[in-house]
CSV table of C-alpha atoms in Angstrom, one decimal:
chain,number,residue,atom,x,y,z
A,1,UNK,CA,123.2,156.6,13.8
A,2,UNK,CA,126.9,157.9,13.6
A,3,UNK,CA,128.6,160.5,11.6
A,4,UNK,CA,127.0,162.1,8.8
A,5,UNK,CA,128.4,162.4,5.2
A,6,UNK,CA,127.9,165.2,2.9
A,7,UNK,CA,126.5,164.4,-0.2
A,8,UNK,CA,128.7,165.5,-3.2
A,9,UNK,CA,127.3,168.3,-5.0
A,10,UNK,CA,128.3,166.4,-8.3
A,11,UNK,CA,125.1,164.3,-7.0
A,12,UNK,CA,122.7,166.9,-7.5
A,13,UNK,CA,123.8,167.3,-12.0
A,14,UNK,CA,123.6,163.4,-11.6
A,15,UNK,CA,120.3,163.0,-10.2
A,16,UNK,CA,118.7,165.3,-12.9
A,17,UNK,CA,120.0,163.1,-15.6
A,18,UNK,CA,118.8,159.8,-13.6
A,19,UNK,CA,115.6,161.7,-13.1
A,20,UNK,CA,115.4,162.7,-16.8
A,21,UNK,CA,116.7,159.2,-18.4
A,22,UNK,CA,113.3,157.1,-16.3
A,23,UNK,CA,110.7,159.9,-17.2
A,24,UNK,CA,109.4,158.3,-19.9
A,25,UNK,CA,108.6,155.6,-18.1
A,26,UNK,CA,107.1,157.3,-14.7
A,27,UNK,CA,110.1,156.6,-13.1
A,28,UNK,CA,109.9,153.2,-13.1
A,29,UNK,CA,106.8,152.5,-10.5
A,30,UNK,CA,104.8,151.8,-13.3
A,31,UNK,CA,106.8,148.7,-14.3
A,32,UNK,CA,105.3,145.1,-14.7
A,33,UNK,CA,105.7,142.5,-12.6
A,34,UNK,CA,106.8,140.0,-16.2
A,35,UNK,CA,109.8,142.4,-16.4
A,36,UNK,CA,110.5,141.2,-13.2
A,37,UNK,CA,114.0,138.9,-13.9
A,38,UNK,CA,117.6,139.6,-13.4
A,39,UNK,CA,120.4,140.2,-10.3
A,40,UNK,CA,119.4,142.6,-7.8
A,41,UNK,CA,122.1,144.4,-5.5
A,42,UNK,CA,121.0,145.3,-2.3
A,43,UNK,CA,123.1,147.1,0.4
A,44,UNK,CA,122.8,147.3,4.5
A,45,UNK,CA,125.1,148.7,6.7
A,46,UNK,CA,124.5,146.3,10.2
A,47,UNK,CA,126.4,143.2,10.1
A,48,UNK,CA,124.6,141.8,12.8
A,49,UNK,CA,121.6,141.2,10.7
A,50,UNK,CA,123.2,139.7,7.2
A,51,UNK,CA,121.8,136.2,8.1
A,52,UNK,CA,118.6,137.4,8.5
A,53,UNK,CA,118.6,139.3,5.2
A,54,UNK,CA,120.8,136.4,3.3
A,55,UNK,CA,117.5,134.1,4.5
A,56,UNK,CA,115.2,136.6,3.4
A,57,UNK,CA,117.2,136.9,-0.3
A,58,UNK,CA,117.4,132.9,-0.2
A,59,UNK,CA,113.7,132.7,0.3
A,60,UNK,CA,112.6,135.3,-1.9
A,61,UNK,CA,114.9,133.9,-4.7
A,62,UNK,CA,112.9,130.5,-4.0
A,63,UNK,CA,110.0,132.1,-4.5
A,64,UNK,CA,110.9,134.5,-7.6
A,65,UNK,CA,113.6,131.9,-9.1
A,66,UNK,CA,114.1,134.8,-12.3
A,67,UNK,CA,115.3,136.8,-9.3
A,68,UNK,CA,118.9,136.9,-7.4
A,69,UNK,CA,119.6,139.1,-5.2
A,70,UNK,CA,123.4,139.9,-3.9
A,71,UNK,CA,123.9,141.6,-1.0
A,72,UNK,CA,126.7,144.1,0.1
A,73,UNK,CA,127.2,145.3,3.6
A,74,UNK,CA,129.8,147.8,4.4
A,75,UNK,CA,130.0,149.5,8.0
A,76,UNK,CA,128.4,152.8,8.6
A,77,UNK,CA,130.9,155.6,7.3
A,78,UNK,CA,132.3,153.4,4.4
A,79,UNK,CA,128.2,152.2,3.3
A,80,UNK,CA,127.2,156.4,2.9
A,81,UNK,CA,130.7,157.4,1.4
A,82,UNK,CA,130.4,154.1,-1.2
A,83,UNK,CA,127.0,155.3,-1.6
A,84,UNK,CA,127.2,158.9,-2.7
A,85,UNK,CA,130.4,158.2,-4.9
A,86,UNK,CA,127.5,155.7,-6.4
A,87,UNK,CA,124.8,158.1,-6.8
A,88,UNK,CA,127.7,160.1,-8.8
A,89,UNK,CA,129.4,157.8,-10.6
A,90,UNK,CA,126.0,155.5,-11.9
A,91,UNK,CA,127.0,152.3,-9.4
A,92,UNK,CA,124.6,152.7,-6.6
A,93,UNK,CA,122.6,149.4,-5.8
A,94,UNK,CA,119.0,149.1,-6.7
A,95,UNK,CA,118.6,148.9,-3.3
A,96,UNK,CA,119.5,149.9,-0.1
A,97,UNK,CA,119.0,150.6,3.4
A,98,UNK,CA,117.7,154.1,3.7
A,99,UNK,CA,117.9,156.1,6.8
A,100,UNK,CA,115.5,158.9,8.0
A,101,UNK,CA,118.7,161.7,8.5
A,102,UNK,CA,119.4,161.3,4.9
A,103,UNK,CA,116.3,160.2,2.6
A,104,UNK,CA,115.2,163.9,2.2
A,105,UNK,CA,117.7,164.5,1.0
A,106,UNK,CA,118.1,162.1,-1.9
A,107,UNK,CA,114.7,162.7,-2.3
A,108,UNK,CA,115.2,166.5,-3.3
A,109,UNK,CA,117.9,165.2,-5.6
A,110,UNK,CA,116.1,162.7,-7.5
A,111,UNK,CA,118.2,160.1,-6.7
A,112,UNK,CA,115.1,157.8,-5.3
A,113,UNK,CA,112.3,156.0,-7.0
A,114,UNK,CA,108.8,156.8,-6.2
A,115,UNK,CA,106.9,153.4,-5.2
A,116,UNK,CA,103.2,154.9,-4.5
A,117,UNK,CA,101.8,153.1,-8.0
A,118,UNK,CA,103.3,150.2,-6.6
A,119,UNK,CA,102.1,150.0,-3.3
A,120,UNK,CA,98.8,151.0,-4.6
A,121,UNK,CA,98.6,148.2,-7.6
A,122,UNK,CA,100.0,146.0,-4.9
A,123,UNK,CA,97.4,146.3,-1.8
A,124,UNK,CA,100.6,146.4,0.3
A,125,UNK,CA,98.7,147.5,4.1
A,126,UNK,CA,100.3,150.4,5.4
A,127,UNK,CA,98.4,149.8,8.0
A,128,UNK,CA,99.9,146.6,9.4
A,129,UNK,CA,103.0,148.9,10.4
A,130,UNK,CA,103.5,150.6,14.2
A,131,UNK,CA,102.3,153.4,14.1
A,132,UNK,CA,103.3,156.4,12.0
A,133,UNK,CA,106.4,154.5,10.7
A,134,UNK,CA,104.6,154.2,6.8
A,135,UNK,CA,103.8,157.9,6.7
A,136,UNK,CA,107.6,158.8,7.8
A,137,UNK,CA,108.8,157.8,4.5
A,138,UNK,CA,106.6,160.3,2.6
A,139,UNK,CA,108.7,162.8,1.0
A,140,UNK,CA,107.3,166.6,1.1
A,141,UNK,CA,106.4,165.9,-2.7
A,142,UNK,CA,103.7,163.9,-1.2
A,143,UNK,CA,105.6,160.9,-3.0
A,144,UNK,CA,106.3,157.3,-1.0
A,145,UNK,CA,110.4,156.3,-1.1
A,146,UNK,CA,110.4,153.4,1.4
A,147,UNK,CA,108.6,150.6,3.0
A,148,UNK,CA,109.6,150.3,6.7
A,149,UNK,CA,111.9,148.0,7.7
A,150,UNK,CA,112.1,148.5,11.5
A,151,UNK,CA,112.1,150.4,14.4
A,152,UNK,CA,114.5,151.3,17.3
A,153,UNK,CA,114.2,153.3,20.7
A,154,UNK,CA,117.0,153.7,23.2
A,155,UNK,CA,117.8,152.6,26.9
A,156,UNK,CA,120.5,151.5,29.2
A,157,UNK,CA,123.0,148.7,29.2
A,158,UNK,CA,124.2,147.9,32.3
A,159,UNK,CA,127.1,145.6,33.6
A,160,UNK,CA,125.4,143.2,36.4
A,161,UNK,CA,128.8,142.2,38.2
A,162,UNK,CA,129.9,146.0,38.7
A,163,UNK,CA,126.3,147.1,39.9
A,164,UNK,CA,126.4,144.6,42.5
A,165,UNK,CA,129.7,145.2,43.6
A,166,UNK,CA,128.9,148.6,43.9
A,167,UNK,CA,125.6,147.9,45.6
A,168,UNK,CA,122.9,149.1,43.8
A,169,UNK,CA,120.1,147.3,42.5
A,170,UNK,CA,118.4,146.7,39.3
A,171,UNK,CA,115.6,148.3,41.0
A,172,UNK,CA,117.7,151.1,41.4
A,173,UNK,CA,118.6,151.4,37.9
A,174,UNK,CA,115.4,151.0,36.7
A,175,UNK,CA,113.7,154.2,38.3
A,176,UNK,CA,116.4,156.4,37.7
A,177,UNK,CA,115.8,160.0,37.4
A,178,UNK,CA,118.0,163.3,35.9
A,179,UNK,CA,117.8,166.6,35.7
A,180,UNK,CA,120.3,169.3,34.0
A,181,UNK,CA,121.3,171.0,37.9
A,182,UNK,CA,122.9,167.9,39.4
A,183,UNK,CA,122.0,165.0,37.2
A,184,UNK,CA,119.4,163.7,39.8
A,185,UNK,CA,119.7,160.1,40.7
A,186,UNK,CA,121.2,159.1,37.5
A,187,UNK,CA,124.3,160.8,38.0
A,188,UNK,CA,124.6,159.8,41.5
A,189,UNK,CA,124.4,155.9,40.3
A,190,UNK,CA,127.3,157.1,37.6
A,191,UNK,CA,129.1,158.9,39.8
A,192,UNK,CA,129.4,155.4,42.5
A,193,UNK,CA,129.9,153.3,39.6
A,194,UNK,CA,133.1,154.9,38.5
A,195,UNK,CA,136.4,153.5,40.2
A,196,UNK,CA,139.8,155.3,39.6
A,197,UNK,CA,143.4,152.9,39.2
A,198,UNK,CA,143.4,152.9,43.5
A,199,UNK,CA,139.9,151.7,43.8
A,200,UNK,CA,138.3,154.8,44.9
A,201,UNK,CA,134.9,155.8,43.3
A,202,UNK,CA,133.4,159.2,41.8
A,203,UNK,CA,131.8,159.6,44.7
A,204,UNK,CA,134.3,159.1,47.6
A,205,UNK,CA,137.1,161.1,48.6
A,206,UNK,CA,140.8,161.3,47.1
A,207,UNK,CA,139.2,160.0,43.6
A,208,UNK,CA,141.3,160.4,41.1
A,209,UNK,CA,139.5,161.6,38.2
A,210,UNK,CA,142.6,161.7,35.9
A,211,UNK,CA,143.6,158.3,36.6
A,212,UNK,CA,139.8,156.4,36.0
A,213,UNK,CA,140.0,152.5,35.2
A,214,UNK,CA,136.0,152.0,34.9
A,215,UNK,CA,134.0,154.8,33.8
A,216,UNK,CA,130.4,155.0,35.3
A,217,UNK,CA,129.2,156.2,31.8
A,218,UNK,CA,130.4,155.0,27.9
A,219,UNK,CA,130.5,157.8,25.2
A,220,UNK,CA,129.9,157.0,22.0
A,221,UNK,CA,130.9,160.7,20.7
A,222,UNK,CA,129.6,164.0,20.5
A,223,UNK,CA,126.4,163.4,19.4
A,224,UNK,CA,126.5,165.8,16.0
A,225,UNK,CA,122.8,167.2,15.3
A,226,UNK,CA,120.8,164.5,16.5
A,227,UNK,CA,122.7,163.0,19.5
A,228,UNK,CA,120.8,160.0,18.9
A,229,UNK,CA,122.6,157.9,21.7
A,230,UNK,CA,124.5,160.3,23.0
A,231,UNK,CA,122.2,162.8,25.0
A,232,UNK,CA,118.8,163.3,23.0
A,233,UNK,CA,117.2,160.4,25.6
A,234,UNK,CA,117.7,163.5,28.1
A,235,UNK,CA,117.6,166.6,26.4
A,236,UNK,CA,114.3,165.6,25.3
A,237,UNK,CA,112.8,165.5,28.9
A,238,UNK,CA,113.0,169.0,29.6
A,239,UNK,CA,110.4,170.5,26.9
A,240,UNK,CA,113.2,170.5,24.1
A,241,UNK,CA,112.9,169.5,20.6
A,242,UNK,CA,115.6,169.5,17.7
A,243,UNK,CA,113.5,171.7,15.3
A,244,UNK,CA,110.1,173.7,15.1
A,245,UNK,CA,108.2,170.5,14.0
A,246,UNK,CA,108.8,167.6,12.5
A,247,UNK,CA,109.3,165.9,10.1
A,248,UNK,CA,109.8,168.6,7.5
A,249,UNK,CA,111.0,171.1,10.1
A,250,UNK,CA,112.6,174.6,9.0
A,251,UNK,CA,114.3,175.8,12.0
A,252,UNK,CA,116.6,174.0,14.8
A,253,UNK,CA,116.6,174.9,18.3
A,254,UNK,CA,120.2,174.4,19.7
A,255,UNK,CA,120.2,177.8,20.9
A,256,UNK,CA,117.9,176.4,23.5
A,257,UNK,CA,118.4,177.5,27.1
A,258,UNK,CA,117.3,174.4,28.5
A,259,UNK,CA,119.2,172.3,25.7
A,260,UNK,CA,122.6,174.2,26.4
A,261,UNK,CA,122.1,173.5,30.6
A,262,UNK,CA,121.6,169.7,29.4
A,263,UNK,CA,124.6,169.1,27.4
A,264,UNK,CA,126.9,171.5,30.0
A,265,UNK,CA,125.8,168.3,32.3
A,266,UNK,CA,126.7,166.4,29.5
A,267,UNK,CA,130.1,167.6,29.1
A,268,UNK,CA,130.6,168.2,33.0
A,269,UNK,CA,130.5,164.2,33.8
A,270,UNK,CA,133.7,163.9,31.3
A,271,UNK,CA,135.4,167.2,33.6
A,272,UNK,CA,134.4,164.7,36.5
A,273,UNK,CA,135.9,162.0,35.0
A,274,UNK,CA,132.6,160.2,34.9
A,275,UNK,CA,132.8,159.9,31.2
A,276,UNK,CA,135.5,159.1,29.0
A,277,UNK,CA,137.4,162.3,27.4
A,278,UNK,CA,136.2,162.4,23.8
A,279,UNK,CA,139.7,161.5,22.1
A,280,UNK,CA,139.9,158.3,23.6
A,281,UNK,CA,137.0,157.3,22.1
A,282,UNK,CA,137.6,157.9,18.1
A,283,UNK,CA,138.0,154.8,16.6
A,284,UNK,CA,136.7,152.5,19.5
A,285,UNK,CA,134.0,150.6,19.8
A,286,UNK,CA,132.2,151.8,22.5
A,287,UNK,CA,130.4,148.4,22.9
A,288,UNK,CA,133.8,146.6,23.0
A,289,UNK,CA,134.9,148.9,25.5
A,290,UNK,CA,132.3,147.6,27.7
A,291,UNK,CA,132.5,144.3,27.3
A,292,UNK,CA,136.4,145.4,28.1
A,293,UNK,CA,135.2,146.6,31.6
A,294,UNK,CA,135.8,149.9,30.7
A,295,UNK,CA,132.4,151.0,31.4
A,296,UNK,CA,129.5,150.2,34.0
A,297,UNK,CA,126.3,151.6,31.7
A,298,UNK,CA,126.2,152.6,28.3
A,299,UNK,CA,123.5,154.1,26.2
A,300,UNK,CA,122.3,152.8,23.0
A,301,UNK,CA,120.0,151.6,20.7
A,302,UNK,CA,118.1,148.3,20.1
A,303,UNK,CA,120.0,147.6,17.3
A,304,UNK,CA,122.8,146.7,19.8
A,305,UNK,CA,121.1,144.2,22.2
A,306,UNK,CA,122.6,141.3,20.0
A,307,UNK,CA,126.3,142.4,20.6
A,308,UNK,CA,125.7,143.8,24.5
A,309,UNK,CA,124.0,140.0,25.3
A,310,UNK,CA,126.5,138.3,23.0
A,311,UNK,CA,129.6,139.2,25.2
A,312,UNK,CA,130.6,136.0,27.1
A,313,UNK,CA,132.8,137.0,30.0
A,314,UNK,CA,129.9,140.2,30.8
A,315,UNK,CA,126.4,139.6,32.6
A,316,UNK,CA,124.3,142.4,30.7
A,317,UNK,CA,121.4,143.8,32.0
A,318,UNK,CA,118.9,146.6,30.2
A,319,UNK,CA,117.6,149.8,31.9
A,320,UNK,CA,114.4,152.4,31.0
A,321,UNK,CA,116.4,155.5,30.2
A,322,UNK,CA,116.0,158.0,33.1
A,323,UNK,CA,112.3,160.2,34.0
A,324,UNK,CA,113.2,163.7,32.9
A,325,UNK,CA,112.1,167.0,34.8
A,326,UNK,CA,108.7,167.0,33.0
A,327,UNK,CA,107.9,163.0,34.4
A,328,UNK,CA,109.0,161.5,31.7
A,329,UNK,CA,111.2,159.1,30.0
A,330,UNK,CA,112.2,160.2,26.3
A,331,UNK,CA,113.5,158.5,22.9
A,332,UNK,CA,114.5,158.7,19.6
A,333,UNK,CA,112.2,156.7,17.6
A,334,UNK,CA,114.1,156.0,14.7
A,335,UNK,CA,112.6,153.9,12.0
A,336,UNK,CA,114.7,152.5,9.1
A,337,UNK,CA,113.0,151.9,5.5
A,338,UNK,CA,114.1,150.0,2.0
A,339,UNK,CA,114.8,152.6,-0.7
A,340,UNK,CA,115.0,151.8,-4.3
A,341,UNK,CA,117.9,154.4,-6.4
A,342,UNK,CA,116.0,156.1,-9.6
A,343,UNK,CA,119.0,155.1,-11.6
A,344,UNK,CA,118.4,151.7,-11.1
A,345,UNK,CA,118.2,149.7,-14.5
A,346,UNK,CA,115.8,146.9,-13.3
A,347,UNK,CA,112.6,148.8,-11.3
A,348,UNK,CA,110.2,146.1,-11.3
A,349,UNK,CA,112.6,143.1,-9.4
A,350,UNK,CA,113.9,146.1,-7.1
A,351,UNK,CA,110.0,147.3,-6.4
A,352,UNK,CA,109.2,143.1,-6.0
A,353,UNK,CA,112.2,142.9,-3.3
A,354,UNK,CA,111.2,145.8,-1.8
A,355,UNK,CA,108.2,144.8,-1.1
A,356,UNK,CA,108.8,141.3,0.0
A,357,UNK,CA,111.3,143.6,2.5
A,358,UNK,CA,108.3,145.0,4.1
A,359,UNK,CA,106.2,141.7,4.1
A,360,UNK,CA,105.5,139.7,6.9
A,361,UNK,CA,107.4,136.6,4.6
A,362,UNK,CA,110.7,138.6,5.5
A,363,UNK,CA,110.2,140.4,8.5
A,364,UNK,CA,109.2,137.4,10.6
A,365,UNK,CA,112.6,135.7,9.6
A,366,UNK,CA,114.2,139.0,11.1
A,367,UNK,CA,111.8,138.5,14.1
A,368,UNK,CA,113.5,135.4,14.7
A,369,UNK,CA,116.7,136.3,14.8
A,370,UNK,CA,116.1,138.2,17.9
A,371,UNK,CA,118.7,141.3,16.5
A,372,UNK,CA,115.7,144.0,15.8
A,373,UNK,CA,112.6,144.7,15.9
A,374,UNK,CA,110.5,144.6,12.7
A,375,UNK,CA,108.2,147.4,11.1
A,376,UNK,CA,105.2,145.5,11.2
A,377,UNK,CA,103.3,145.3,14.5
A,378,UNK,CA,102.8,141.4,14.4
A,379,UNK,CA,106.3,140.8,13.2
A,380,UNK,CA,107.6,143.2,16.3
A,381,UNK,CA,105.6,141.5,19.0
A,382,UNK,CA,107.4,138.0,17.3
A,383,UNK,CA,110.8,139.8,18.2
A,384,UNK,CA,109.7,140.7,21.5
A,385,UNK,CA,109.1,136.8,22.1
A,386,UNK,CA,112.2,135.7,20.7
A,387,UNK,CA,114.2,138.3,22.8
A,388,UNK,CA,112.7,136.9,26.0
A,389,UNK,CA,113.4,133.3,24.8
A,390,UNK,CA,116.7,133.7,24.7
A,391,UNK,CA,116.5,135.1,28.4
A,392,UNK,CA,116.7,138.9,27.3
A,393,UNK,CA,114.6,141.3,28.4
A,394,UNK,CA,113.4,144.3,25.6
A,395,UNK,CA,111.2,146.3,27.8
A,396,UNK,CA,112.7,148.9,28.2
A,397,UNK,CA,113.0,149.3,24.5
A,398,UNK,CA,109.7,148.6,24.0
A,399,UNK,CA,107.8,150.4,26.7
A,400,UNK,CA,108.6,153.9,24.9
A,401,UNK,CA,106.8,152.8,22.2
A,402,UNK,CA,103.8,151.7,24.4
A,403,UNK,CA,103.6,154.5,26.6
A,404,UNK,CA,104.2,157.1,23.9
A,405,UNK,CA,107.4,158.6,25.3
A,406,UNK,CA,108.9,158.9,21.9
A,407,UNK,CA,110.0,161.7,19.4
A,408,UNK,CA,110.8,160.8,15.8
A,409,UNK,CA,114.8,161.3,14.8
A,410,UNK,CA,115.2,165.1,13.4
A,411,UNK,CA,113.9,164.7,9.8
A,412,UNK,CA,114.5,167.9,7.2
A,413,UNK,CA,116.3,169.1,4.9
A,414,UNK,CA,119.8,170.1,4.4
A,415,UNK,CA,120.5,167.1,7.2
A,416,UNK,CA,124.4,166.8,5.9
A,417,UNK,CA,124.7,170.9,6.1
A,418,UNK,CA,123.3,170.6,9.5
A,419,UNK,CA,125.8,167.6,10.5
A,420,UNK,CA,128.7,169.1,8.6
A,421,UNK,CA,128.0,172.2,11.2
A,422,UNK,CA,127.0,170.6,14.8
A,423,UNK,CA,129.5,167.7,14.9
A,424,UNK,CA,132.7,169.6,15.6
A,425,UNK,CA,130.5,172.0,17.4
A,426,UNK,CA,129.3,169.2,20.1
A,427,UNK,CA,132.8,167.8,20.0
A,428,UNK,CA,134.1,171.1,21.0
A,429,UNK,CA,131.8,171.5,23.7
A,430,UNK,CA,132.4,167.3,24.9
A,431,UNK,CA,135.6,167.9,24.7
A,432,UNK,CA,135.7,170.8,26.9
A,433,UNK,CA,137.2,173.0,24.2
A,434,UNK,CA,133.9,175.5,23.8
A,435,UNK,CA,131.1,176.2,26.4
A,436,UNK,CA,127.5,175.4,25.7
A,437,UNK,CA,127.0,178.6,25.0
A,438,UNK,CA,129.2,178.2,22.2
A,439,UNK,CA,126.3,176.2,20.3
A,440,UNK,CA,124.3,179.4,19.6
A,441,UNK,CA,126.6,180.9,16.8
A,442,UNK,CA,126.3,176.7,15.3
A,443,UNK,CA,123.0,177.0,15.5
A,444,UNK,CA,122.6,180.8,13.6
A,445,UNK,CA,124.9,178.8,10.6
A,446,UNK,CA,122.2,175.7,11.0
A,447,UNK,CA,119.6,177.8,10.7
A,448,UNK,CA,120.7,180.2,7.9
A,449,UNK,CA,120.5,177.2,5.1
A,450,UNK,CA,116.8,177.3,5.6
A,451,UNK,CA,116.9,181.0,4.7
């Protein structure tokens, strides 16, 4: 969801031994549930949705009273950099958050524990998840490393008080469309919403584009290789896809005409002054920013609708992201999963907590909480009503997943190579330091690990 870390090639030596060290007993799946007892440590990197996971630990420690479970959250750099130093070093948690960028990863290296025996002993129903989420978390081994945990799709926040001022309505933003020539309605509602130190706006005469006091349109950063937030909710309207197929992909496509055209519009509405120059955004928040005034709409993901809603002092309102040349909205679909490390010295309590992750006992408790949306379809529809009962809307999260306009986040392998290479190639482009063109020699480098 950010930026990526590389895992150390120490980890590799590491996972061998781990994976050498649990062969005698299957790697652990095979583990009863009497041996079941002791302290589980659990890690998550979203702060935003510790109470709903302390509840879950609480209840689950109620339930199993052998088992306790401590939880660690660190924020999203810090929680990958902690975690590969762990993999190394023998500390890693029994459990953690796993994300689909970097599971494939681990997998490859041995540093996760197989849970099909499980599952299977279990009768856990993979069924009971939205669609396709279960089989996401099948590793090309053919080997399950994760129950899902949830799912998220991306849209628009919008500031209320500065689309009225400027006079456009939430119809308006609703039915917005963009292409990659002149940014189609979208960037005409971006351009008006943008208001320089004098009052003037991106679209009138004598703005000042150096001197910009609301920017029609946050940036959260260059958008590395999967541009998750940042520009893959457009890219992917024009035909475009990150790699040949996926998951399991072998070749990226960022040689793409029709992807370099999308992100020279991308980088063009910072030139305008549109967008905020990429240096004054390292380090921000670009949520706080908004809720600052700096911005009029941002991009982002479900996972934020807590913190955009939460702001007192800004009326937030949520937008479809726009119809793309081909009639159609697009969005990551992104769906996060509970992994259990092959090092871990207690299997059985980390399969049990695992699995009461993924069970409707847990995931309704997160449903309540009105932060995410739940892997399991009943628990997700529970989310959806708690959203609206606290006066949010979620459609236009939710409405990609109903009509289908979604593509699943970039899963392969080599994901920190292929980070490691397009993040300072997409800042350099943002910045305005490299054309578009630029990302064909990136993508040659992406490409070659897979030779």
């Amino acid at each position: 969801m950010k930026k990526p870390i590389s895992t150390a090639a120490a980890a590799v030596a590491a996972a061998a031994a781990i994976a050498l060290s649990l062969s005698a007993c299957g790697g652990g799946s095979s583990a009863t549930s009497a041996e079941a007892k002791g302290e589980i440590n659990y890690w998550l990197w979203d702060a935003n949705q510790l109470p709903a996971y302390q509840q879950c630990a609480d209840d689950f420690t109620k339930a199993n009273p052998d088992i306790t479970v401590k939880i660690t959250q660190r924020g999203w750099d810090d929680y990958w950099s902690t975690l590969t130093n762990g993999f190394v070093g023998g500390t890693a948690p029994d459990v953690f958050t796993d994300h689909l960028g970097r599971y494939g990863e681990l997998a490859k290296n041995k540093q996760l524990l197989p849970i099909d025996e499980a599952v299977k002993k279990d009768n856990v129903d993979l069924t009971a998840y939205n669609e396709g989420l279960a089989d996401l978390w099948v590793g090309q081994d053919g080997k399950r490393y994760g129950l899902p945990k949830d799912w998220d799709t991306i849209a628009l926040f919008y500031n209320k008080t500065m689309l009225s001022d400027a006079g456009i309505s939430e119809d308006q933003m609703k039915n917005l469309t963009w292409n990659p020539q002149d940014g189609g309605t979208y960037e005409k509602v971006i351009a008006h919403l943008t208001v320089d130190k004098n009052g003037k706006r991106g679209d009138e005469a004598g703005f000042d584009k150096n001197n910009v006091a609301v920017y029609g349109l946050g940036l959260n950063g260059g958008g590395d290789s999967s541009g998750q937030t940042e520009w893959s909710y457009f890219t992917n309207t024009t035909g475009w896809s990150h790699t040949d197929k996926n998951p399991w992909g072998t070749h990226y496509n960022y040689d793409d005409p029709k992807f370099q055209a999308s992100i020279d519009w991308f980088a063009g509405l910072v030139k305008k002054g549109y967008m905020p120059k990429l240096e004054t955004t390292v380090g921000a928040s670009m949520a706080d920013t908004f809720a600052a005034g700096k911005s009029a709409i941002n991009a982002h993901g479900s996972w934020m609708i807590g913190q955009y809603t939460g702001y007192k002092n800004v009326k937030v309102g949520i937008a479809p992201t726009p119809v793309g040349p081909e009639g159609k909205r697009a969005s990551t679909f992104n769906g996060l999963a509970d992994s259990i490390w092959a090092g871990t010295k207690n299997p059985a309590a980390s399969i049990k907590w695992v699995e009461y992750l993924a069970s409707a006992a847990c995931q309704d408790v997160v449903a309540s909480k009105a932060v995410v949306f739940p892997a399991l379809k009943a628990s997700s529809d529970k989310a959806a009503a708690a959203f609206k009962a606290k006066g949010i809307d979620p459609t236009a999260f939710t409405e990609h997943v109903k009509n289908k306009t979604t593509f699943l986040y970039p899963i392969t392998d080599n994901t920190a190579k292929v980070k490691g290479i397009m993040e300072p190639a997409m800042d350099a482009v943002v910045s305005g330091k490299a054309p578009a063109s630029s990302l064909t020699q990136a993508n040659e480098q992406v490409n070659s690990l897979f030779k």
